[in-house]
């Protein structure tokens, strides 16, 4: 079964540094998402992306965050100047636009981001 | 507002016990509802879903029925196993197709 893959599985970064989290969505999917989960808390929506632009973003997704689909396969989340509170598990997801209600997003295994 | 509320955990059960994890939602209309499971150290996996009222989603012995009267989607399993120990997230889809998750309920099953 096709999978969403995320790299790296764990990223440790100094506060104030830039970090890029990478995702390879399922190949025929057209909608892409980033969610995050602070340790022990709920999974929160960050941003959705379709047709090379952001469809929706949450309040969490401020000017420090950006997303990009640089080629036909990768989908990246960039945090320009990381803060301690950015420490979380970041999940990428993708979905097939024709089966939204029946088959929602497929999730990757996540990247654990630790800010020191 | 639009939200998903789950019972707080952890829920600790003995093997073969009956499981219920409560979930209620608030939304306009009748959103699709889901249960996701997160095993230790892993990502989110879709466990089951229901897309309209009175639908019953089922998978791996787990069931949940979409009840519009009570706006609930409680997760049940008749006989849990140690391998079911995980965090379970209830979720609904909103009008823009993103998922709104509950806070998660940790299940610990003891032999």
PDB file of C-alpha atoms in Angstrom:
ATOM      1  CA  UNK A   1       0.000   0.000   0.000  1.00  0.00           C
ATOM      2  CA  UNK A   2       1.348   3.467  -0.849  1.00  0.00           C
ATOM      3  CA  UNK A   3       2.679   5.433   2.076  1.00  0.00           C
ATOM      4  CA  UNK A   4       3.429   8.989   3.051  1.00  0.00           C
ATOM      5  CA  UNK A   5       7.090   9.179   4.024  1.00  0.00           C
ATOM      6  CA  UNK A   6       8.696  11.802   6.212  1.00  0.00           C
ATOM      7  CA  UNK A   7      12.321  12.639   6.842  1.00  0.00           C
ATOM      8  CA  UNK A   8      14.081  12.921   9.141  1.00  0.00           C
ATOM      9  CA  UNK A   9      12.387  10.915  11.847  1.00  0.00           C
ATOM     10  CA  UNK A  10      14.030  13.084  14.492  1.00  0.00           C
ATOM     11  CA  UNK A  11      15.502  16.561  14.112  1.00  0.00           C
ATOM     12  CA  UNK A  12      17.393  18.370  16.838  1.00  0.00           C
ATOM     13  CA  UNK A  13      17.983  22.078  16.239  1.00  0.00           C
ATOM     14  CA  UNK A  14      19.255  25.034  18.181  1.00  0.00           C
ATOM     15  CA  UNK A  15      16.735  27.754  18.960  1.00  0.00           C
ATOM     16  CA  UNK A  16      16.752  30.453  16.310  1.00  0.00           C
ATOM     17  CA  UNK A  17      17.915  28.134  13.549  1.00  0.00           C
ATOM     18  CA  UNK A  18      15.971  27.321  10.436  1.00  0.00           C
ATOM     19  CA  UNK A  19      14.627  23.822   9.971  1.00  0.00           C
ATOM     20  CA  UNK A  20      13.069  22.084   6.984  1.00  0.00           C
ATOM     21  CA  UNK A  21      10.895  19.033   7.429  1.00  0.00           C
ATOM     22  CA  UNK A  22      10.395  16.895   4.369  1.00  0.00           C
ATOM     23  CA  UNK A  23       7.520  14.781   3.177  1.00  0.00           C
ATOM     24  CA  UNK A  24       6.824  12.651   0.142  1.00  0.00           C
ATOM     25  CA  UNK A  25       3.049  12.348  -0.230  1.00  0.00           C
ATOM     26  CA  UNK A  26       1.319   9.500  -2.001  1.00  0.00           C
ATOM     27  CA  UNK A  27       1.939   9.981  -5.694  1.00  0.00           C
ATOM     28  CA  UNK A  28      -1.587  10.490  -7.029  1.00  0.00           C
ATOM     29  CA  UNK A  29      -2.746  12.654  -4.140  1.00  0.00           C
ATOM     30  CA  UNK A  30      -3.347  16.338  -4.720  1.00  0.00           C
ATOM     31  CA  UNK A  31      -4.075  17.720  -1.241  1.00  0.00           C
ATOM     32  CA  UNK A  32      -1.301  18.013   1.305  1.00  0.00           C
ATOM     33  CA  UNK A  33      -1.350  18.882   4.973  1.00  0.00           C
ATOM     34  CA  UNK A  34       0.855  19.501   7.953  1.00  0.00           C
ATOM     35  CA  UNK A  35      -0.291  18.829  11.501  1.00  0.00           C
ATOM     36  CA  UNK A  36       1.620  18.989  14.727  1.00  0.00           C
ATOM     37  CA  UNK A  37       1.347  17.282  18.072  1.00  0.00           C
ATOM     38  CA  UNK A  38       3.029  18.788  21.091  1.00  0.00           C
ATOM     39  CA  UNK A  39       4.032  15.996  23.464  1.00  0.00           C
ATOM     40  CA  UNK A  40       1.000  14.570  25.212  1.00  0.00           C
ATOM     41  CA  UNK A  41      -1.433  16.942  23.538  1.00  0.00           C
ATOM     42  CA  UNK A  42      -3.888  16.806  20.682  1.00  0.00           C
ATOM     43  CA  UNK A  43      -3.037  16.752  17.017  1.00  0.00           C
ATOM     44  CA  UNK A  44      -3.469  20.262  15.589  1.00  0.00           C
ATOM     45  CA  UNK A  45      -3.925  21.370  12.012  1.00  0.00           C
ATOM     46  CA  UNK A  46      -1.286  23.716  10.648  1.00  0.00           C
ATOM     47  CA  UNK A  47      -1.838  24.135   6.926  1.00  0.00           C
ATOM     48  CA  UNK A  48      -3.370  22.615   3.834  1.00  0.00           C
ATOM     49  CA  UNK A  49      -1.976  22.958   0.318  1.00  0.00           C
ATOM     50  CA  UNK A  50      -3.512  22.411  -3.078  1.00  0.00           C
ATOM     51  CA  UNK A  51      -2.632  23.412  -6.600  1.00  0.00           C
ATOM     52  CA  UNK A  52       0.655  24.940  -5.476  1.00  0.00           C
ATOM     53  CA  UNK A  53      -0.834  27.269  -2.956  1.00  0.00           C
ATOM     54  CA  UNK A  54      -2.005  27.314   0.626  1.00  0.00           C
ATOM     55  CA  UNK A  55      -5.706  26.457   0.919  1.00  0.00           C
ATOM     56  CA  UNK A  56      -6.047  27.131   4.602  1.00  0.00           C
ATOM     57  CA  UNK A  57      -3.808  27.806   7.568  1.00  0.00           C
ATOM     58  CA  UNK A  58      -4.351  27.884  11.293  1.00  0.00           C
ATOM     59  CA  UNK A  59      -3.420  30.561  13.793  1.00  0.00           C
ATOM     60  CA  UNK A  60      -0.340  28.516  14.644  1.00  0.00           C
ATOM     61  CA  UNK A  61       0.965  28.910  11.099  1.00  0.00           C
ATOM     62  CA  UNK A  62       2.451  32.381  11.445  1.00  0.00           C
ATOM     63  CA  UNK A  63       5.092  34.176   9.389  1.00  0.00           C
ATOM     64  CA  UNK A  64       7.797  31.873  10.699  1.00  0.00           C
ATOM     65  CA  UNK A  65       6.254  28.946   8.852  1.00  0.00           C
ATOM     66  CA  UNK A  66       6.173  28.280   5.135  1.00  0.00           C
ATOM     67  CA  UNK A  67       5.392  25.328   2.902  1.00  0.00           C
ATOM     68  CA  UNK A  68       6.601  24.462  -0.526  1.00  0.00           C
ATOM     69  CA  UNK A  69       6.262  21.787  -3.158  1.00  0.00           C
ATOM     70  CA  UNK A  70       9.594  22.263  -4.884  1.00  0.00           C
ATOM     71  CA  UNK A  71       9.161  19.411  -7.336  1.00  0.00           C
ATOM     72  CA  UNK A  72       6.605  16.800  -8.259  1.00  0.00           C
ATOM     73  CA  UNK A  73       7.155  14.635  -5.219  1.00  0.00           C
ATOM     74  CA  UNK A  74       8.294  16.552  -2.129  1.00  0.00           C
ATOM     75  CA  UNK A  75       6.276  18.733   0.228  1.00  0.00           C
ATOM     76  CA  UNK A  76       8.257  20.674   2.797  1.00  0.00           C
ATOM     77  CA  UNK A  77       7.552  22.629   5.965  1.00  0.00           C
ATOM     78  CA  UNK A  78      10.074  25.319   6.867  1.00  0.00           C
ATOM     79  CA  UNK A  79      10.362  27.066  10.194  1.00  0.00           C
ATOM     80  CA  UNK A  80      12.596  30.107   9.753  1.00  0.00           C
ATOM     81  CA  UNK A  81      13.654  30.864  13.302  1.00  0.00           C
ATOM     82  CA  UNK A  82      12.727  28.065  15.648  1.00  0.00           C
ATOM     83  CA  UNK A  83      11.469  28.633  19.156  1.00  0.00           C
ATOM     84  CA  UNK A  84      11.397  26.263  22.100  1.00  0.00           C
ATOM     85  CA  UNK A  85       7.630  25.942  21.753  1.00  0.00           C
ATOM     86  CA  UNK A  86       8.044  24.584  18.224  1.00  0.00           C
ATOM     87  CA  UNK A  87       9.209  21.313  19.762  1.00  0.00           C
ATOM     88  CA  UNK A  88       6.604  18.795  18.675  1.00  0.00           C
ATOM     89  CA  UNK A  89       5.886  15.872  16.396  1.00  0.00           C
ATOM     90  CA  UNK A  90       5.057  17.127  12.914  1.00  0.00           C
ATOM     91  CA  UNK A  91       2.858  14.978  10.722  1.00  0.00           C
ATOM     92  CA  UNK A  92       2.492  15.270   6.989  1.00  0.00           C
ATOM     93  CA  UNK A  93      -0.648  13.959   5.324  1.00  0.00           C
ATOM     94  CA  UNK A  94      -2.042  13.712   1.829  1.00  0.00           C
ATOM     95  CA  UNK A  95      -5.404  12.903   0.336  1.00  0.00           C
ATOM     96  CA  UNK A  96      -7.125  12.008  -2.891  1.00  0.00           C
ATOM     97  CA  UNK A  97      -9.602  14.758  -3.783  1.00  0.00           C
ATOM     98  CA  UNK A  98     -12.154  12.281  -5.105  1.00  0.00           C
ATOM     99  CA  UNK A  99     -12.526  10.370  -1.854  1.00  0.00           C
ATOM    100  CA  UNK A 100     -12.393  13.092   0.770  1.00  0.00           C
ATOM    101  CA  UNK A 101     -15.258  11.947   2.908  1.00  0.00           C
ATOM    102  CA  UNK A 102     -14.629   8.242   2.640  1.00  0.00           C
ATOM    103  CA  UNK A 103     -10.861   8.152   2.871  1.00  0.00           C
ATOM    104  CA  UNK A 104      -9.416  11.139   4.620  1.00  0.00           C
ATOM    105  CA  UNK A 105      -5.816  11.942   4.898  1.00  0.00           C
ATOM    106  CA  UNK A 106      -3.068   9.325   4.937  1.00  0.00           C
ATOM    107  CA  UNK A 107      -0.466  10.238   7.525  1.00  0.00           C
ATOM    108  CA  UNK A 108       3.264   9.794   7.624  1.00  0.00           C
ATOM    109  CA  UNK A 109       5.044   8.512  10.719  1.00  0.00           C
ATOM    110  CA  UNK A 110       6.010  12.034  11.712  1.00  0.00           C
ATOM    111  CA  UNK A 111       9.179  14.007  12.397  1.00  0.00           C
ATOM    112  CA  UNK A 112      10.001  14.667  16.007  1.00  0.00           C
ATOM    113  CA  UNK A 113      11.439  18.178  16.224  1.00  0.00           C
ATOM    114  CA  UNK A 114      13.411  19.021  19.343  1.00  0.00           C
ATOM    115  CA  UNK A 115      14.486  22.625  19.859  1.00  0.00           C
ATOM    116  CA  UNK A 116      17.336  23.170  22.304  1.00  0.00           C
TER     117      UNK A 116
ATOM    118  CA  UNK B   1     -17.830  26.072  18.149  1.00  0.00           C
ATOM    119  CA  UNK B   2     -16.650  23.160  16.071  1.00  0.00           C
ATOM    120  CA  UNK B   3     -14.797  20.676  18.182  1.00  0.00           C
ATOM    121  CA  UNK B   4     -14.300  17.082  19.200  1.00  0.00           C
ATOM    122  CA  UNK B   5     -14.363  16.019  22.837  1.00  0.00           C
ATOM    123  CA  UNK B   6     -13.014  12.707  24.100  1.00  0.00           C
ATOM    124  CA  UNK B   7     -12.960  11.142  27.491  1.00  0.00           C
ATOM    125  CA  UNK B   8      -9.739  11.709  29.319  1.00  0.00           C
ATOM    126  CA  UNK B   9      -7.352   8.889  29.848  1.00  0.00           C
ATOM    127  CA  UNK B  10      -5.517   6.903  30.614  1.00  0.00           C
ATOM    128  CA  UNK B  11      -7.919   4.026  30.430  1.00  0.00           C
ATOM    129  CA  UNK B  12      -6.467   0.926  32.029  1.00  0.00           C
ATOM    130  CA  UNK B  13      -8.087  -2.436  31.371  1.00  0.00           C
ATOM    131  CA  UNK B  14      -7.293  -6.080  31.802  1.00  0.00           C
ATOM    132  CA  UNK B  15      -6.994  -8.247  28.729  1.00  0.00           C
ATOM    133  CA  UNK B  16     -10.396  -9.405  27.382  1.00  0.00           C
ATOM    134  CA  UNK B  17     -12.249  -6.546  29.078  1.00  0.00           C
ATOM    135  CA  UNK B  18     -14.840  -4.453  27.265  1.00  0.00           C
ATOM    136  CA  UNK B  19     -13.695  -1.078  26.012  1.00  0.00           C
ATOM    137  CA  UNK B  20     -15.620   2.140  25.518  1.00  0.00           C
ATOM    138  CA  UNK B  21     -13.982   5.439  24.677  1.00  0.00           C
ATOM    139  CA  UNK B  22     -16.485   8.252  24.471  1.00  0.00           C
ATOM    140  CA  UNK B  23     -16.388  10.886  21.760  1.00  0.00           C
ATOM    141  CA  UNK B  24     -18.788  13.711  21.047  1.00  0.00           C
ATOM    142  CA  UNK B  25     -18.585  16.412  18.443  1.00  0.00           C
ATOM    143  CA  UNK B  26     -20.038  19.782  17.647  1.00  0.00           C
ATOM    144  CA  UNK B  27     -20.473  20.783  14.046  1.00  0.00           C
ATOM    145  CA  UNK B  28     -22.770  22.299  11.517  1.00  0.00           C
ATOM    146  CA  UNK B  29     -24.395  19.535   9.541  1.00  0.00           C
ATOM    147  CA  UNK B  30     -23.242  15.936   9.535  1.00  0.00           C
ATOM    148  CA  UNK B  31     -19.493  15.654   9.141  1.00  0.00           C
ATOM    149  CA  UNK B  32     -17.631  12.462   8.429  1.00  0.00           C
ATOM    150  CA  UNK B  33     -16.230  10.964  11.633  1.00  0.00           C
ATOM    151  CA  UNK B  34     -13.103   8.932  12.235  1.00  0.00           C
ATOM    152  CA  UNK B  35     -11.077   7.111  14.822  1.00  0.00           C
ATOM    153  CA  UNK B  36      -7.318   7.135  14.449  1.00  0.00           C
ATOM    154  CA  UNK B  37      -4.882   5.057  16.485  1.00  0.00           C
ATOM    155  CA  UNK B  38      -1.299   5.914  17.382  1.00  0.00           C
ATOM    156  CA  UNK B  39       0.803   3.001  18.587  1.00  0.00           C
ATOM    157  CA  UNK B  40       3.904   3.820  20.650  1.00  0.00           C
ATOM    158  CA  UNK B  41       6.537   5.516  18.526  1.00  0.00           C
ATOM    159  CA  UNK B  42       4.427   5.442  15.398  1.00  0.00           C
ATOM    160  CA  UNK B  43       2.273   7.783  13.344  1.00  0.00           C
ATOM    161  CA  UNK B  44      -1.470   8.059  12.997  1.00  0.00           C
ATOM    162  CA  UNK B  45      -3.367   5.197  11.430  1.00  0.00           C
ATOM    163  CA  UNK B  46      -6.979   5.314  10.388  1.00  0.00           C
ATOM    164  CA  UNK B  47      -8.850   2.749  12.478  1.00  0.00           C
ATOM    165  CA  UNK B  48     -12.407   3.221  11.264  1.00  0.00           C
ATOM    166  CA  UNK B  49     -14.772   5.769   9.817  1.00  0.00           C
ATOM    167  CA  UNK B  50     -18.438   6.656   9.326  1.00  0.00           C
ATOM    168  CA  UNK B  51     -19.645   9.129   6.778  1.00  0.00           C
ATOM    169  CA  UNK B  52     -23.333   9.525   7.606  1.00  0.00           C
ATOM    170  CA  UNK B  53     -25.769   9.187  10.457  1.00  0.00           C
ATOM    171  CA  UNK B  54     -26.373   5.663  11.743  1.00  0.00           C
ATOM    172  CA  UNK B  55     -23.358   4.318   9.887  1.00  0.00           C
ATOM    173  CA  UNK B  56     -21.261   1.858  11.865  1.00  0.00           C
ATOM    174  CA  UNK B  57     -17.550   1.813  11.245  1.00  0.00           C
ATOM    175  CA  UNK B  58     -15.648  -1.319  12.185  1.00  0.00           C
ATOM    176  CA  UNK B  59     -12.127  -2.680  11.969  1.00  0.00           C
ATOM    177  CA  UNK B  60      -9.971  -5.105  13.974  1.00  0.00           C
ATOM    178  CA  UNK B  61     -12.848  -5.799  16.368  1.00  0.00           C
ATOM    179  CA  UNK B  62     -13.410  -2.100  17.070  1.00  0.00           C
ATOM    180  CA  UNK B  63     -16.744  -0.474  16.295  1.00  0.00           C
ATOM    181  CA  UNK B  64     -18.232   3.002  16.422  1.00  0.00           C
ATOM    182  CA  UNK B  65     -21.716   4.149  15.448  1.00  0.00           C
ATOM    183  CA  UNK B  66     -22.458   7.638  14.138  1.00  0.00           C
ATOM    184  CA  UNK B  67     -25.313   8.895  16.313  1.00  0.00           C
ATOM    185  CA  UNK B  68     -26.642  12.261  15.231  1.00  0.00           C
ATOM    186  CA  UNK B  69     -29.185  12.449  18.071  1.00  0.00           C
ATOM    187  CA  UNK B  70     -26.430  12.497  20.652  1.00  0.00           C
ATOM    188  CA  UNK B  71     -23.686  13.834  18.322  1.00  0.00           C
ATOM    189  CA  UNK B  72     -21.513  10.946  19.415  1.00  0.00           C
ATOM    190  CA  UNK B  73     -19.158   8.418  17.911  1.00  0.00           C
ATOM    191  CA  UNK B  74     -18.084   6.223  20.811  1.00  0.00           C
ATOM    192  CA  UNK B  75     -15.416   3.602  20.186  1.00  0.00           C
ATOM    193  CA  UNK B  76     -16.067   0.087  21.500  1.00  0.00           C
ATOM    194  CA  UNK B  77     -14.382  -3.260  21.508  1.00  0.00           C
ATOM    195  CA  UNK B  78     -15.732  -6.367  23.122  1.00  0.00           C
ATOM    196  CA  UNK B  79     -12.438  -7.918  24.213  1.00  0.00           C
ATOM    197  CA  UNK B  80      -9.255  -5.898  24.262  1.00  0.00           C
ATOM    198  CA  UNK B  81      -5.778  -7.318  23.851  1.00  0.00           C
ATOM    199  CA  UNK B  82      -2.423  -6.116  25.136  1.00  0.00           C
ATOM    200  CA  UNK B  83      -1.569  -5.182  21.554  1.00  0.00           C
ATOM    201  CA  UNK B  84      -4.428  -2.643  21.561  1.00  0.00           C
ATOM    202  CA  UNK B  85      -2.476  -0.440  23.949  1.00  0.00           C
ATOM    203  CA  UNK B  86      -2.153   2.870  22.119  1.00  0.00           C
ATOM    204  CA  UNK B  87      -3.547   6.388  21.975  1.00  0.00           C
ATOM    205  CA  UNK B  88      -6.905   6.695  20.239  1.00  0.00           C
ATOM    206  CA  UNK B  89      -7.998   9.914  18.563  1.00  0.00           C
ATOM    207  CA  UNK B  90     -11.511  10.755  17.541  1.00  0.00           C
ATOM    208  CA  UNK B  91     -11.717  13.178  14.616  1.00  0.00           C
ATOM    209  CA  UNK B  92     -14.204  14.838  12.356  1.00  0.00           C
ATOM    210  CA  UNK B  93     -13.774  16.348   8.955  1.00  0.00           C
ATOM    211  CA  UNK B  94     -14.686  19.984   8.606  1.00  0.00           C
ATOM    212  CA  UNK B  95     -16.088  21.805   5.592  1.00  0.00           C
ATOM    213  CA  UNK B  96     -12.620  22.529   4.216  1.00  0.00           C
ATOM    214  CA  UNK B  97     -11.636  18.852   4.475  1.00  0.00           C
ATOM    215  CA  UNK B  98      -9.129  19.227   7.252  1.00  0.00           C
ATOM    216  CA  UNK B  99      -9.391  16.963  10.300  1.00  0.00           C
ATOM    217  CA  UNK B 100     -10.312  18.263  13.732  1.00  0.00           C
ATOM    218  CA  UNK B 101      -8.968  15.912  16.391  1.00  0.00           C
ATOM    219  CA  UNK B 102      -9.954  15.249  19.933  1.00  0.00           C
ATOM    220  CA  UNK B 103      -7.315  15.315  22.628  1.00  0.00           C
ATOM    221  CA  UNK B 104      -6.664  11.583  22.453  1.00  0.00           C
ATOM    222  CA  UNK B 105      -7.259   8.814  24.968  1.00  0.00           C
ATOM    223  CA  UNK B 106      -4.450   6.560  26.058  1.00  0.00           C
ATOM    224  CA  UNK B 107      -5.433   2.919  26.469  1.00  0.00           C
ATOM    225  CA  UNK B 108      -3.284   0.572  28.510  1.00  0.00           C
ATOM    226  CA  UNK B 109      -4.211  -3.103  28.463  1.00  0.00           C
ATOM    227  CA  UNK B 110      -2.591  -5.320  31.072  1.00  0.00           C
ATOM    228  CA  UNK B 111      -2.134  -9.076  30.667  1.00  0.00           C
TER     229      UNK B 111
END
